PDB file of C-alpha atoms in Angstrom:
ATOM      1  CA  MET A  11      43.993 -17.975 -63.567  1.00 57.00           C
ATOM      2  CA  SER A  12      43.881 -15.398 -65.844  1.00 83.00           C
ATOM      3  CA  HIS A  13      44.796 -16.393 -69.158  1.00 90.00           C
ATOM      4  CA  ALA A  14      42.577 -19.358 -68.024  1.00 90.00           C
ATOM      5  CA  LEU A  15      40.040 -16.891 -67.989  1.00 88.00           C
ATOM      6  CA  SER A  16      41.320 -14.911 -71.076  1.00 92.00           C
ATOM      7  CA  ARG A  17      40.506 -18.056 -72.881  1.00 93.00           C
ATOM      8  CA  LEU A  18      37.037 -18.834 -71.426  1.00 92.00           C
ATOM      9  CA  ARG A  19      35.422 -15.481 -72.642  1.00 94.00           C
ATOM     10  CA  SER A  20      36.983 -15.936 -76.346  1.00 95.00           C
ATOM     11  CA  LEU A  21      35.503 -19.168 -75.793  1.00 94.00           C
ATOM     12  CA  PHE A  22      31.990 -17.811 -74.656  1.00 94.00           C
ATOM     13  CA  ALA A  23      31.827 -14.475 -75.924  1.00 95.00           C
ATOM     14  CA  ASP A  24      31.366 -12.863 -73.113  1.00 96.00           C
ATOM     15  CA  HIS A  25      33.538 -11.263 -69.959  1.00 95.00           C
ATOM     16  CA  LEU A  26      32.439 -14.048 -67.382  1.00 95.00           C
ATOM     17  CA  PHE A  27      32.954 -12.398 -64.410  1.00 93.00           C
ATOM     18  CA  VAL A  28      33.240  -8.683 -63.782  1.00 92.00           C
ATOM     19  CA  ARG A  29      35.172  -7.137 -61.219  1.00 91.00           C
ATOM     20  CA  THR A  30      33.415  -5.395 -58.387  1.00 93.00           C
ATOM     21  CA  PRO A  31      35.914  -2.156 -55.813  1.00 93.00           C
ATOM     22  CA  ASN A  32      35.503  -6.261 -53.341  1.00 92.00           C
ATOM     23  CA  ARG A  33      34.944  -9.223 -55.181  1.00 93.00           C
ATOM     24  CA  MET A  34      34.332 -10.562 -58.509  1.00 91.00           C
ATOM     25  CA  GLU A  35      30.763 -11.115 -59.539  1.00 94.00           C
ATOM     26  CA  PRO A  36      29.383 -13.677 -62.816  1.00 94.00           C
ATOM     27  CA  THR A  37      27.860 -11.837 -65.422  1.00 96.00           C
ATOM     28  CA  ALA A  38      23.927 -12.850 -66.246  1.00 97.00           C
ATOM     29  CA  ARG A  39      26.072 -15.393 -68.982  1.00 96.00           C
ATOM     30  CA  ALA A  40      27.762 -16.791 -66.280  1.00 95.00           C
ATOM     31  CA  ARG A  41      25.164 -17.749 -64.014  1.00 96.00           C
ATOM     32  CA  GLU A  42      23.062 -19.474 -67.247  1.00 96.00           C
ATOM     33  CA  ILE A  43      25.670 -21.576 -68.368  1.00 94.00           C
ATOM     34  CA  ALA A  44      26.975 -22.345 -64.275  1.00 93.00           C
ATOM     35  CA  PRO A  45      24.677 -26.085 -63.653  1.00 93.00           C
ATOM     36  CA  LEU A  46      25.947 -27.311 -67.165  1.00 94.00           C
ATOM     37  CA  VAL A  47      29.118 -26.660 -67.006  1.00 92.00           C
ATOM     38  CA  SER A  48      29.134 -27.709 -62.775  1.00 92.00           C
ATOM     39  CA  ALA A  49      27.053 -30.959 -64.869  1.00 93.00           C
ATOM     40  CA  ALA A  50      30.207 -31.741 -67.050  1.00 93.00           C
ATOM     41  CA  ILE A  51      33.117 -31.613 -65.113  1.00 92.00           C
ATOM     42  CA  GLU A  52      30.424 -34.205 -62.535  1.00 90.00           C
ATOM     43  CA  HIS A  53      30.204 -36.069 -65.325  1.00 90.00           C
ATOM     44  CA  ILE A  54      34.283 -36.146 -66.790  1.00 90.00           C
ATOM     45  CA  GLU A  55      35.142 -37.086 -63.155  1.00 86.00           C
ATOM     46  CA  ALA A  56      32.803 -39.821 -62.780  1.00 84.00           C
ATOM     47  CA  ALA A  57      34.008 -41.224 -66.703  1.00 85.00           C
ATOM     48  CA  LEU A  58      38.146 -40.829 -65.111  1.00 83.00           C
ATOM     49  CA  ASN A  59      36.884 -42.735 -62.184  1.00 77.00           C
ATOM     50  CA  LEU A  60      34.971 -45.447 -63.902  1.00 77.00           C
ATOM     51  CA  GLY A  61      35.474 -48.658 -62.083  1.00 69.00           C
ATOM     52  CA  VAL A  62      38.733 -47.099 -60.150  1.00 71.00           C
ATOM     53  CA  GLY A  63      38.782 -47.591 -56.815  1.00 70.00           C
ATOM     54  CA  PHE A  64      41.123 -46.154 -54.729  1.00 67.00           C
ATOM     55  CA  ASP A  65      42.834 -48.913 -52.199  1.00 69.00           C
ATOM     56  CA  PRO A  66      44.924 -47.378 -50.029  1.00 66.00           C
ATOM     57  CA  ALA A  67      46.865 -50.990 -49.048  1.00 69.00           C
ATOM     58  CA  LYS A  68      47.284 -51.434 -52.417  1.00 70.00           C
ATOM     59  CA  SER A  69      48.534 -47.942 -53.106  1.00 67.00           C
ATOM     60  CA  ALA A  70      52.212 -47.443 -54.287  1.00 68.00           C
ATOM     61  CA  GLY A  71      51.604 -43.816 -55.074  1.00 67.00           C
ATOM     62  CA  ILE A  72      53.769 -41.158 -53.107  1.00 68.00           C
ATOM     63  CA  PHE A  73      51.612 -39.033 -50.210  1.00 67.00           C
ATOM     64  CA  THR A  74      52.562 -36.063 -49.156  1.00 69.00           C
ATOM     65  CA  ALA A  75      51.543 -34.004 -46.431  1.00 65.00           C
ATOM     66  CA  GLY A  76      50.717 -30.109 -45.413  1.00 69.00           C
ATOM     67  CA  MET A  77      50.530 -28.947 -41.967  1.00 65.00           C
ATOM     68  CA  ALA A  78      51.596 -26.325 -39.861  1.00 67.00           C
ATOM     69  CA  GLU A  79      54.811 -27.833 -38.597  1.00 63.00           C
ATOM     70  CA  TYR A  80      52.712 -28.411 -34.807  1.00 60.00           C
ATOM     71  CA  ALA A  81      50.860 -31.119 -36.741  1.00 60.00           C
ATOM     72  CA  ARG A  82      53.448 -32.117 -38.136  1.00 58.00           C
ATOM     73  CA  TRP A  83      55.107 -32.526 -35.183  1.00 54.00           C
ATOM     74  CA  HIS A  84      52.620 -34.533 -33.866  1.00 55.00           C
ATOM     75  CA  SER A  85      51.374 -36.926 -36.715  1.00 59.00           C
ATOM     76  CA  SER A  86      55.543 -37.727 -36.753  1.00 58.00           C
ATOM     77  CA  ALA A  87      55.039 -39.524 -33.305  1.00 54.00           C
ATOM     78  CA  ALA A  88      52.348 -42.104 -35.029  1.00 56.00           C
ATOM     79  CA  SER A  89      54.965 -42.246 -39.022  1.00 57.00           C
ATOM     80  CA  PRO A  90      57.321 -45.455 -37.836  1.00 54.00           C
ATOM     81  CA  ARG A  91      54.269 -47.596 -37.910  1.00 58.00           C
ATOM     82  CA  ALA A  92      52.227 -45.964 -40.503  1.00 57.00           C
ATOM     83  CA  LEU A  93      55.713 -46.771 -42.481  1.00 54.00           C
ATOM     84  CA  ARG A  94      56.721 -50.634 -40.850  1.00 56.00           C
ATOM     85  CA  ASP A  95      53.015 -51.425 -42.390  1.00 62.00           C
ATOM     86  CA  LYS A  96      53.319 -50.015 -45.874  1.00 59.00           C
ATOM     87  CA  PRO A  97      53.356 -51.934 -48.846  1.00 61.00           C
ATOM     88  CA  PRO A  98      56.898 -51.658 -51.761  1.00 62.00           C
ATOM     89  CA  GLY A  99      57.216 -49.041 -53.654  1.00 63.00           C
ATOM     90  CA  ARG A 100      54.455 -46.120 -51.548  1.00 61.00           C
ATOM     91  CA  ARG A 101      56.559 -42.895 -49.716  1.00 62.00           C
ATOM     92  CA  CYS A 102      55.573 -40.946 -48.007  1.00 60.00           C
ATOM     93  CA  ALA A 103      55.724 -36.776 -47.753  1.00 62.00           C
ATOM     94  CA  SER A 104      55.983 -34.668 -45.366  1.00 59.00           C
ATOM     95  CA  HIS A 105      56.080 -30.393 -45.708  1.00 59.00           C
ATOM     96  CA  ARG A 106      55.686 -27.166 -44.304  1.00 56.00           C
TER      97      ARG A 106
END
């Protein structure tokens, strides 16, 4: 994060965030550009997702679920049913 923040500080010629005793606070410049940066990110996400729908029945990706031990144990009962009906190429994994 610090390397990315350093590059942004250089790009905008502003500290963007300053440390206070309890947290990092945005500078006036950061507050000024925040709505524009947010809108730009939304536009990029829209462009990347244009025409791309997610159909879990056709997906051939790797699905990884991170969960606590109890949730992992509890969800393992449903796993055989989910894996039995999965399309070829799909893999499921869980991690603690």
